[in-house]
Coordinates of C-alpha atoms and ligand atoms in Angstrom, one line a residue:
X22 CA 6.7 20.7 9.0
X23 CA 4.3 19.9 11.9
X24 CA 2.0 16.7 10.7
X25 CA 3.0 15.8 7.0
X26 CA 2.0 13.1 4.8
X27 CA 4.5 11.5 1.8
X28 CA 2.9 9.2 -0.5
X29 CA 2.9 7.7 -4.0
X30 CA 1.4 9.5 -7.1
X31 CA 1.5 6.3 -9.5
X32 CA 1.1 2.3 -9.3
X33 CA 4.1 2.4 -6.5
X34 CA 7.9 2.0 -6.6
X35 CA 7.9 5.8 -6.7
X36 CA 10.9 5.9 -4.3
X37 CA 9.2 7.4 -1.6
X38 CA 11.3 5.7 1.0
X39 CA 14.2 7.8 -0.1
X40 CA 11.9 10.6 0.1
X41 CA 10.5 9.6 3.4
X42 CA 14.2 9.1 5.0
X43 CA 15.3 12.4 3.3
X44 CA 12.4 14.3 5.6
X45 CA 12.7 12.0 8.6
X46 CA 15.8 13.8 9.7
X47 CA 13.2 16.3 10.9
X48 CA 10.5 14.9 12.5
X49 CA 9.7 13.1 15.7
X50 CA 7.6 10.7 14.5
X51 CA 7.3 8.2 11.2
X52 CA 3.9 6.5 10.9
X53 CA 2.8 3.5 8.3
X54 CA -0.7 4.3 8.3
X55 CA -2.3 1.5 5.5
X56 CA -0.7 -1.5 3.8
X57 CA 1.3 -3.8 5.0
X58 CA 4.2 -6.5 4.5
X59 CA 3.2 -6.3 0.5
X60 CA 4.8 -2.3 0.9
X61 CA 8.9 -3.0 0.2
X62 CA 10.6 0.4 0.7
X63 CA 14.5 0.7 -0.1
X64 CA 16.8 3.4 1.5
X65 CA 20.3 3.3 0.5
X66 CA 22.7 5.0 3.3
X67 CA 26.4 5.2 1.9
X68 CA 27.4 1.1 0.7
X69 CA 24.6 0.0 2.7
X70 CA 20.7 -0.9 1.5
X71 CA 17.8 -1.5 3.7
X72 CA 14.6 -3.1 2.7
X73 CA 11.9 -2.7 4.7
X74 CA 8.4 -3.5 4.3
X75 CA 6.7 -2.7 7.5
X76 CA 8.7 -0.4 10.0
X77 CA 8.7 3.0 9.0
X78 CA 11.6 4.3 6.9
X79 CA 12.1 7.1 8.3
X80 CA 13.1 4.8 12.1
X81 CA 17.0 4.8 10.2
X82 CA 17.2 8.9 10.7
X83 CA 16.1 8.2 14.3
X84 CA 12.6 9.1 14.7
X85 CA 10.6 6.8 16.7
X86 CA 8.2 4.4 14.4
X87 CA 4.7 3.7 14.3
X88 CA 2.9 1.2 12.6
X89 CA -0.6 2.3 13.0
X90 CA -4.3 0.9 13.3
X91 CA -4.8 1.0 9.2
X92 CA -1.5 -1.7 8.9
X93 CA -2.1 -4.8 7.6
X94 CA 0.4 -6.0 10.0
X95 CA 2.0 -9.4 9.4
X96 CA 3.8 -9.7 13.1
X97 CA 6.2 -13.0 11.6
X98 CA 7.2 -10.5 9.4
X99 CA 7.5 -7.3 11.5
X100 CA 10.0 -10.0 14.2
X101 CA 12.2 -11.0 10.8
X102 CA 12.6 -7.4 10.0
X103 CA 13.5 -6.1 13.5
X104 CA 15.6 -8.9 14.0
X105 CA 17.7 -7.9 10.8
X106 CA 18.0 -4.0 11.6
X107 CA 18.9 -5.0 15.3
X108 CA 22.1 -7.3 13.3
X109 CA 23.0 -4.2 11.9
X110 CA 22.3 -1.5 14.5
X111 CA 19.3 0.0 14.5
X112 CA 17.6 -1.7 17.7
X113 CA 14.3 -0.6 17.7
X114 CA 13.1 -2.3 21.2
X115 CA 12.2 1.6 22.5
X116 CA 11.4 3.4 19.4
X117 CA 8.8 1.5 17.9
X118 CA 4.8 1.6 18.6
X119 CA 2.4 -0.9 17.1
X120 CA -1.3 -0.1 17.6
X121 CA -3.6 -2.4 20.0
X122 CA -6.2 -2.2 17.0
X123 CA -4.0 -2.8 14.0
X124 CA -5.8 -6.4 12.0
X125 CA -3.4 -9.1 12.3
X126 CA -2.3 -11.4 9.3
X127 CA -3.5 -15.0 10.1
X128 CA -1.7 -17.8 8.5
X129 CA -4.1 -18.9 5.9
X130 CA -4.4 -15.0 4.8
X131 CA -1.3 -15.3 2.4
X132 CA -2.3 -18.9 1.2
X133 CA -6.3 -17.6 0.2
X134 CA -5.2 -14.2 -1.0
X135 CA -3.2 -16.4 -3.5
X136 CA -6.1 -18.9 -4.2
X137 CA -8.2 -16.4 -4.8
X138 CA -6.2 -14.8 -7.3
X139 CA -5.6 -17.9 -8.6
X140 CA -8.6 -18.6 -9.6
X141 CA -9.6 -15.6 -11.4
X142 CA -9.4 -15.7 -15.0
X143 CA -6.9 -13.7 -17.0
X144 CA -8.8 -10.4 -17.4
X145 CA -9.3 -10.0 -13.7
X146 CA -6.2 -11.7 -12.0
X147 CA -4.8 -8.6 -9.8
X148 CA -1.7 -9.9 -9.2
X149 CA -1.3 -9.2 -5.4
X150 CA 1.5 -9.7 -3.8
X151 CA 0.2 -12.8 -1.8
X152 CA 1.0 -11.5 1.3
X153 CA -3.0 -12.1 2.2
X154 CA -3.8 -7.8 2.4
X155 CA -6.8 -8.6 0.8
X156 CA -8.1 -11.4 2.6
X157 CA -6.9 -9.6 6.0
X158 CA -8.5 -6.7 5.0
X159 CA -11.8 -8.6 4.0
X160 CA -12.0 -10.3 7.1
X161 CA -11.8 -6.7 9.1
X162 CA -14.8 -5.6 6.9
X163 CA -17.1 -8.7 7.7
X164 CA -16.4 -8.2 11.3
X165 CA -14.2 -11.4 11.7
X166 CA -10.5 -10.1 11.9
X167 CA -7.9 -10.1 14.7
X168 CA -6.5 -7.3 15.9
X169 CA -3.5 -7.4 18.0
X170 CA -5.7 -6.4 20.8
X171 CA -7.3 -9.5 20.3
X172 CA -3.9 -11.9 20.4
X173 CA -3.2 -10.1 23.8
X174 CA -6.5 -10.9 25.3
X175 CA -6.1 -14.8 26.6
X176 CA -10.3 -14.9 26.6
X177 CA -10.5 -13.5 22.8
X178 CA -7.6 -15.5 21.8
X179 CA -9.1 -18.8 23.3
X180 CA -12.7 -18.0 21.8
X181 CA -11.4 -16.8 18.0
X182 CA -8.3 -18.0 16.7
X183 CA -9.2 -21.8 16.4
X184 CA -12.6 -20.5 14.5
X185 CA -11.3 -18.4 12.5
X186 CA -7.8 -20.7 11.3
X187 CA -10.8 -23.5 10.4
X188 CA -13.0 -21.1 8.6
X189 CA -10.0 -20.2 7.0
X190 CA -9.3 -24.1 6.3
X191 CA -12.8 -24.0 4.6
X192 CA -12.6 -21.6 2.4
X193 CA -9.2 -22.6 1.1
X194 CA -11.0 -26.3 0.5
X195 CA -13.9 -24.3 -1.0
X196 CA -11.4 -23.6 -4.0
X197 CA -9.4 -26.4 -4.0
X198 CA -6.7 -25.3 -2.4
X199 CA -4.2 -27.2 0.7
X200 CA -5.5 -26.4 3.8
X201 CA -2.7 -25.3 6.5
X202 CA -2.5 -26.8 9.3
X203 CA -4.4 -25.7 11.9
X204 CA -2.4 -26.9 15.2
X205 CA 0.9 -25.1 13.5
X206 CA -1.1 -21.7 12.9
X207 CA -2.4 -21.7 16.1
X208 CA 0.7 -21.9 18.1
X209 CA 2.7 -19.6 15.3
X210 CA 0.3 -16.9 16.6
X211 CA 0.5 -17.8 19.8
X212 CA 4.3 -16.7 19.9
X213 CA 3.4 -13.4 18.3
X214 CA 2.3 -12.7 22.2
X215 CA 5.3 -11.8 24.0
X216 CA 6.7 -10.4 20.8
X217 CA 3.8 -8.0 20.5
X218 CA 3.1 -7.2 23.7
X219 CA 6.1 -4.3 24.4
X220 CA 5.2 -2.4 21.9
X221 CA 1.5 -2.7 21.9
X222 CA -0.7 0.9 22.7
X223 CA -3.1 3.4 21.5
X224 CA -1.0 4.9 19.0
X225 CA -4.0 6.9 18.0
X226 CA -3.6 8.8 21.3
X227 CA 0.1 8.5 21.1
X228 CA -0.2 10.7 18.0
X229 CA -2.8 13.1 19.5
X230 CA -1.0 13.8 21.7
X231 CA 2.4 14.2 19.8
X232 CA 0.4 16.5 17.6
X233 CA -0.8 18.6 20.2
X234 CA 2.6 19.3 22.1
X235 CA 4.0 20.5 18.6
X236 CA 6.1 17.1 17.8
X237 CA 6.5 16.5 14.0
X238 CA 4.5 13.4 12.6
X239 CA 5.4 12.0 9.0
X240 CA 2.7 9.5 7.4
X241 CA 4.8 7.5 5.4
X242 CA 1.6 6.4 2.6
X243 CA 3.0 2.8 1.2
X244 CA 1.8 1.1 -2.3
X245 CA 0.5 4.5 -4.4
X246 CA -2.4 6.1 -4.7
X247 CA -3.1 4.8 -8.4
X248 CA -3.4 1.5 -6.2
X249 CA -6.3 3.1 -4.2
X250 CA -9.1 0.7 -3.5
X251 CA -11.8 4.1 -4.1
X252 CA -9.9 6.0 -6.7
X253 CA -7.4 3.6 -8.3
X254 CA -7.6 1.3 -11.2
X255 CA -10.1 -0.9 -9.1
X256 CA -9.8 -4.1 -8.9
X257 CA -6.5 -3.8 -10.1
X258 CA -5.7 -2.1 -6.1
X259 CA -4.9 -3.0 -3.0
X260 CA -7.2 -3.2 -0.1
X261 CA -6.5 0.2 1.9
X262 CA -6.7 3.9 0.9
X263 CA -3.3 4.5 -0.2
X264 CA -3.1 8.4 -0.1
X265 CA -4.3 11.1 2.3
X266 CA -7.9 9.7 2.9
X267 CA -6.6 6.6 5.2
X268 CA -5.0 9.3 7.3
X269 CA -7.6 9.6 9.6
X270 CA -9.4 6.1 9.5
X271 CA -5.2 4.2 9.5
X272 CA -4.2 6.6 12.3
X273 CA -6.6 8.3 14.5
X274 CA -5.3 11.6 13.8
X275 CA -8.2 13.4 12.7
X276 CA -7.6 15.0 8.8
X277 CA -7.8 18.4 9.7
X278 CA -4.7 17.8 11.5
X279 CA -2.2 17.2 8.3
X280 CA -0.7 20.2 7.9
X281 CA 0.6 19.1 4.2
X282 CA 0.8 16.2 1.8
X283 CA 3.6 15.9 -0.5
X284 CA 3.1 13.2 -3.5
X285 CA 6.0 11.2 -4.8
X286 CA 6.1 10.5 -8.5
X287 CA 8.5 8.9 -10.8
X288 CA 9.6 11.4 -13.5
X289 CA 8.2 8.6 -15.8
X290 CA 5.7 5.6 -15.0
X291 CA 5.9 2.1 -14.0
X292 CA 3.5 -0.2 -13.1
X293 CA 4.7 -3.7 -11.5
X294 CA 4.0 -7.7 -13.1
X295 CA 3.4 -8.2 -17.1
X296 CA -0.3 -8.0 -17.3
X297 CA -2.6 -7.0 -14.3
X298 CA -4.4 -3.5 -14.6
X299 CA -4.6 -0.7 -17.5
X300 CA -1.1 1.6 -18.2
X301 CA -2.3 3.7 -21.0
X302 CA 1.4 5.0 -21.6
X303 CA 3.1 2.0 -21.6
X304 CA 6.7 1.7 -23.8
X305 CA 7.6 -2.2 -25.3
X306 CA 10.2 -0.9 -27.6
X307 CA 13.9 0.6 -26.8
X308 CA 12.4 3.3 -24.5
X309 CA 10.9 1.4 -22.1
X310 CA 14.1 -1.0 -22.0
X311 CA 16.3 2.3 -21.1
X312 CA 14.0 3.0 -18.3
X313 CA 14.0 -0.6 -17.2
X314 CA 17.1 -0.8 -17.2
X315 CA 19.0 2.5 -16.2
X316 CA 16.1 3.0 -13.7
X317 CA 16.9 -0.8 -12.4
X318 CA 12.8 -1.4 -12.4
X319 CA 12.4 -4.5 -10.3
X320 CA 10.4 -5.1 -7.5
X321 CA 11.8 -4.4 -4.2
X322 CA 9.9 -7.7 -2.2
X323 CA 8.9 -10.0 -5.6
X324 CA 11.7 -9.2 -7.9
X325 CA 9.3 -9.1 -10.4
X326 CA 9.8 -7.0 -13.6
X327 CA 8.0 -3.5 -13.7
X328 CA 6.3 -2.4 -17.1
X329 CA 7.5 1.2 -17.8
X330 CA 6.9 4.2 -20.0
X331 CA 6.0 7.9 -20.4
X332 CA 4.9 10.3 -17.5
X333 CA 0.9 10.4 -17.1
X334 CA 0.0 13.7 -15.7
X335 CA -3.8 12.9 -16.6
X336 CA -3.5 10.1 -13.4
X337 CA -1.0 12.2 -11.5
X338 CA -3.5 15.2 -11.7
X339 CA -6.5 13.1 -10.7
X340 CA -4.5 11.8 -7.7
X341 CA -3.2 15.3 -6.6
X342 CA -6.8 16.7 -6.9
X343 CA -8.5 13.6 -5.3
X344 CA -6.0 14.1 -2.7
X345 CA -5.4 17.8 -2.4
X346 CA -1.8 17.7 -2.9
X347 CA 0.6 20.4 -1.6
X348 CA 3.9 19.6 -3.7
X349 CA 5.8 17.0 -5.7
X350 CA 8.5 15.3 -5.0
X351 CA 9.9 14.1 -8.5
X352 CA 12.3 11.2 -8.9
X353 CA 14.6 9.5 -10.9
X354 CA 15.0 12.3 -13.5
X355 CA 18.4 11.3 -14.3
X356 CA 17.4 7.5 -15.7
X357 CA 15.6 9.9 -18.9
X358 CA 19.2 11.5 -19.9
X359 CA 20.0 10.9 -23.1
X360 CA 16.5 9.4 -24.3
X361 CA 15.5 12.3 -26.5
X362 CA 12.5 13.8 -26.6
X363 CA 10.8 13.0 -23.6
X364 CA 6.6 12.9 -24.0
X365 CA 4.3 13.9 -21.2
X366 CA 0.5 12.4 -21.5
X367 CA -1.9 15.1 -21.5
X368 CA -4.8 13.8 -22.3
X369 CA -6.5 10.4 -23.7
X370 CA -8.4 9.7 -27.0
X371 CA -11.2 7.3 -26.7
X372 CA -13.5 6.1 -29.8
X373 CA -13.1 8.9 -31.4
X374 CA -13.2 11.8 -28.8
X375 CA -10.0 13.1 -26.0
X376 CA -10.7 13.1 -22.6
X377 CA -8.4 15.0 -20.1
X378 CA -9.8 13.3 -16.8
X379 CA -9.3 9.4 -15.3
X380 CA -11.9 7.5 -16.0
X381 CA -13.6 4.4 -13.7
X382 CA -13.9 2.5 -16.2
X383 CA -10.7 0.0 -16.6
X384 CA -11.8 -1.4 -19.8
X385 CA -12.0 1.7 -20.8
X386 CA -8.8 3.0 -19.8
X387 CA -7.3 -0.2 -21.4
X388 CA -8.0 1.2 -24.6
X389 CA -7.4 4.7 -24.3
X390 CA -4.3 6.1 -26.7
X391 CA -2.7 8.8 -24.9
X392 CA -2.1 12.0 -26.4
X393 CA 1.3 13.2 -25.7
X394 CA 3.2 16.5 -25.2
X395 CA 6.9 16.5 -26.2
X396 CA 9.6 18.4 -24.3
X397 CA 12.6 18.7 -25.6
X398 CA 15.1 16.1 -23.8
X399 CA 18.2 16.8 -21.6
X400 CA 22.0 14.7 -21.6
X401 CA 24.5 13.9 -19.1
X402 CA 25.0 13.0 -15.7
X403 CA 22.3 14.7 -13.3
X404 CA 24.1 13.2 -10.2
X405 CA 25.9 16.1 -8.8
X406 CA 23.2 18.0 -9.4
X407 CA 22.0 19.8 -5.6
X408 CA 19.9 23.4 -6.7
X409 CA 17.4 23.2 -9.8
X410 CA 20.5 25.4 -11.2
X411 CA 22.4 22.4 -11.8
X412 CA 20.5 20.5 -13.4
X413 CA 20.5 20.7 -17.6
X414 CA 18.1 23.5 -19.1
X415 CA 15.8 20.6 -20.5
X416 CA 15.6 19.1 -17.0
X417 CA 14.1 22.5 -16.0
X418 CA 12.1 22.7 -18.7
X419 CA 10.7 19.0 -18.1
X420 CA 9.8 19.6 -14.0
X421 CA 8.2 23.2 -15.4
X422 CA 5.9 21.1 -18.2
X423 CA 5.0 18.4 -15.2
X424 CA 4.3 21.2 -13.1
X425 CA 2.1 23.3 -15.4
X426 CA 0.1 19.6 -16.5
X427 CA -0.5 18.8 -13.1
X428 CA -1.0 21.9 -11.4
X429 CA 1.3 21.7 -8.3
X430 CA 4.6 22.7 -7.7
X431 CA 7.9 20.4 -7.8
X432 CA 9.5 21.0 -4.4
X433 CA 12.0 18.0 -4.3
X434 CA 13.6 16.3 -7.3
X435 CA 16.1 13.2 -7.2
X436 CA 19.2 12.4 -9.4
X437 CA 20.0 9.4 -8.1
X438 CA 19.4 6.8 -5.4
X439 CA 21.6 8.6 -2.3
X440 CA 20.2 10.5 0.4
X441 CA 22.8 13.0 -1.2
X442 CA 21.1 13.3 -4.9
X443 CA 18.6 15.4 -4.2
X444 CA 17.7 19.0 -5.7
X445 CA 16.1 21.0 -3.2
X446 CA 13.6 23.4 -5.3
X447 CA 13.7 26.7 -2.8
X448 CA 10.0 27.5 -1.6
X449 CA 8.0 29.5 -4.3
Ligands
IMP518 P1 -1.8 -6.8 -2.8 O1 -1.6 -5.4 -2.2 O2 -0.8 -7.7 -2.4 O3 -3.2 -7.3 -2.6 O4 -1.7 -6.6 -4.3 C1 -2.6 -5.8 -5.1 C2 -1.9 -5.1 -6.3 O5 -1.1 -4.1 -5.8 C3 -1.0 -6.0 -7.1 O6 -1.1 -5.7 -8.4 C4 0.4 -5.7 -6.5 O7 1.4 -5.9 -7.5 C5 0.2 -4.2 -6.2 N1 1.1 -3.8 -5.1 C6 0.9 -4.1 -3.8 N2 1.8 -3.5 -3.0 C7 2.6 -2.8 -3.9 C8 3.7 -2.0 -3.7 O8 4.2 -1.7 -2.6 N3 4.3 -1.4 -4.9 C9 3.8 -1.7 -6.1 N4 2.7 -2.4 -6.3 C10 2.1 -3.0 -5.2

């Protein structure tokens, strides 16, 4: 591995922080390149589970972490979290780089993202997070965000913030929602100085650099690319480009640089809330309970419920084409032991006719029945499972169907949440 990218293949939730923490022991680097504090990645080392939602993963195996230009980067947040992992021993005071241009969160970005979903109607409500990615992300487009270059120069600082917190004031009033107050913002952001300022720099140099003196980089990809704001389910997305194509934009590193990008993908599907956004292979009835259930599908920084049912490899394929994926890494197999036949979604029938590709269209994909494939099923526990030998013939056979659908090889599957339940597929 020299520069290699690990992101999500479906809606998120994929487990790629296992995945990410699993590779980590290897490189030099970990890098968030797009998202931000709505990300929630869970690693589980022995007893102990950490939830992160903006340092890199990977920071736990030792590598040093950056949190790129593309971040969304909520900096209360980013303190609370450092704070925690310094509690239990992972100080990250000289180990952690935050880019100079990486657009700051603003206090009235979390209460308008939320108004503004608010006031949607039903059919269009995304059901963000409310962690104010979109509004941040807005703002950088209309040329009125704050990067953290800005908070560290006194002159900007003076000239923008008080603008911008009352503009924000404005538009919350606009739709009838409280406006914060203003004084409070301003000196909340205010402490984010000091705090900042260590580990403030040109991470885009940092990992030019790196890359050039044959250091291994990791782009830890956060949300999934099914969330993409180009190719995803728009406007049920998030506001960044979730797989390889924020690489260069979220990092500085230019693209012909990534040396591979490995997709994480559930070994079923899930998509998070009750409503927001198409999920043609959705299961109400007792197989989607199972997977709920043994798969524990809740989200990591909401605790919200996650809809679940079959694999998709019509989405999965579009991803790993729009993306030029190298591998998969395929997760928790083991929650579909003892379900049956399993069913893998080859294709999608539409008023009348069957479609094989992923369509714009939401509406469209709404009403989309999928046409399924069925693989025989597998039984028993998958745990102890560590070479693709292990694992039950109709586990095999399920990775090999996957594989065949969507055209890329399995290289990594996980039985179970530790960094130990992993099946290492040897290089083909
Ligand atoms: P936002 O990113 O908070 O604006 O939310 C936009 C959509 O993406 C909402 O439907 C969220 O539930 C979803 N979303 C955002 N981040 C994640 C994530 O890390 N995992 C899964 N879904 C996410």
């Amino acid at each position: 591995m020299a520069v290699t990218c690990v992101f999500g293949a479906q809606w998120g939730d994929e487990g790629k922080g296992k995945i990410v923490d699993f590779l980590a022991k290897e490189a030099d680097l970990v890098v968030r390149y797009q998202g931000g504090a709505n990300a929630g990645h869970t690693i589980r080392i022995g007893a102990e589970r950490f939830a992160l939602r903006l340092v890199p993963s990977g920071v736990l195996q030792g590598a040093t972490g950056v949190i790129a230009n593309g971040v969304i980067l909520d900096a209360g947040v980013l303190r609370g979290e450092l704070e925690g992992l310094a509690e239990r021993g992972f100080a990250l005071a000289d180990s952690l780089k935050v880019s100079d241009r990486a657009h700051l969160v603003l206090p009235f970005h979390g209460p308008l993202d939320r108004a503004l979903d608010g006031s949607r109607n039903d059919l269009w409500r995304n059901d963000t997070t409310g962690r104010g990615i979109s509004t941040c992300a807005g703002d950088k487009y209309r040329y009125e965000g704050f990067r953290v270059a800005d908070l560290l120069s006194e002159r900007v600082r003076r000239d923008r913030l008080a603008y911008l917190v009352e503009r924000g004031n404005a538009m919350l009033r606009g739709l009838g929602a409280e406006p914060i107050d203003a004084a409070a913002a301003i000196a909340g952001v205010e402490s984010w100085v000091e705090f900042l300022r260590p580990f403030a720099c040109d991470t885009g140099k940092l990992l030019r650099d790196a890359q050039k003196a044959g250091q291994r980089i990791l782009l830890e990809g956060a949300q999934a690319a099914l969330l993409d704001v180009d190719f995803g389910t728009y406007p049920f997305v998030s506001a960044s480009s979730t797989g390889v194509n924020g690489i260069p934009a979220g990092t500085g590193l230019p693209l012909r640089r990534l040396d591979r990008a490995l997709a994480v993908a559930k070994a079923y599907t899930t998509r998070v809330g009750s409503l927001a956004g198409p999920f043609p292979t959705r299961e109400e009835g007792q197989v989607g309970e199972q997977m709920q259930e043994r798969g524990r599908e809740f989200g990591t920084v909401t605790g919200r419920r996650r809809r679940c049912g079959w694999f998709d490899a019509v989405s999965v394929r579009h991803v790993c084409e729009t993306n030029g994926v190298d591998a998969l890494a395929l997760t928790k197999i083991d929650v579909l032991a003892g379900l049956g036949p399993l069913k893998l979604c080859v294709g999608y029938e539409i008023d009348g006719r069957t479609i094989d590709t992923f369509p714009a269209d939401v509406d469209l994909l709404a009403r989309c029945t999928p046409v399924y494939r069925e693989v025989a099923g597998f039984d028993g526990d998958l745990s102890g499972a560590r070479t693709p030998d292990d694992l039950p013939a109709g586990a095999r056979a399920y990775v090999a169907a996957i594989e065949e659908e969507i055209g890329v090889p399995v290289e990594i599957i996980s039985v179970g949440p530790e960094r130990t339940e992993t099946v290492i597929v040897d290089a083909r």
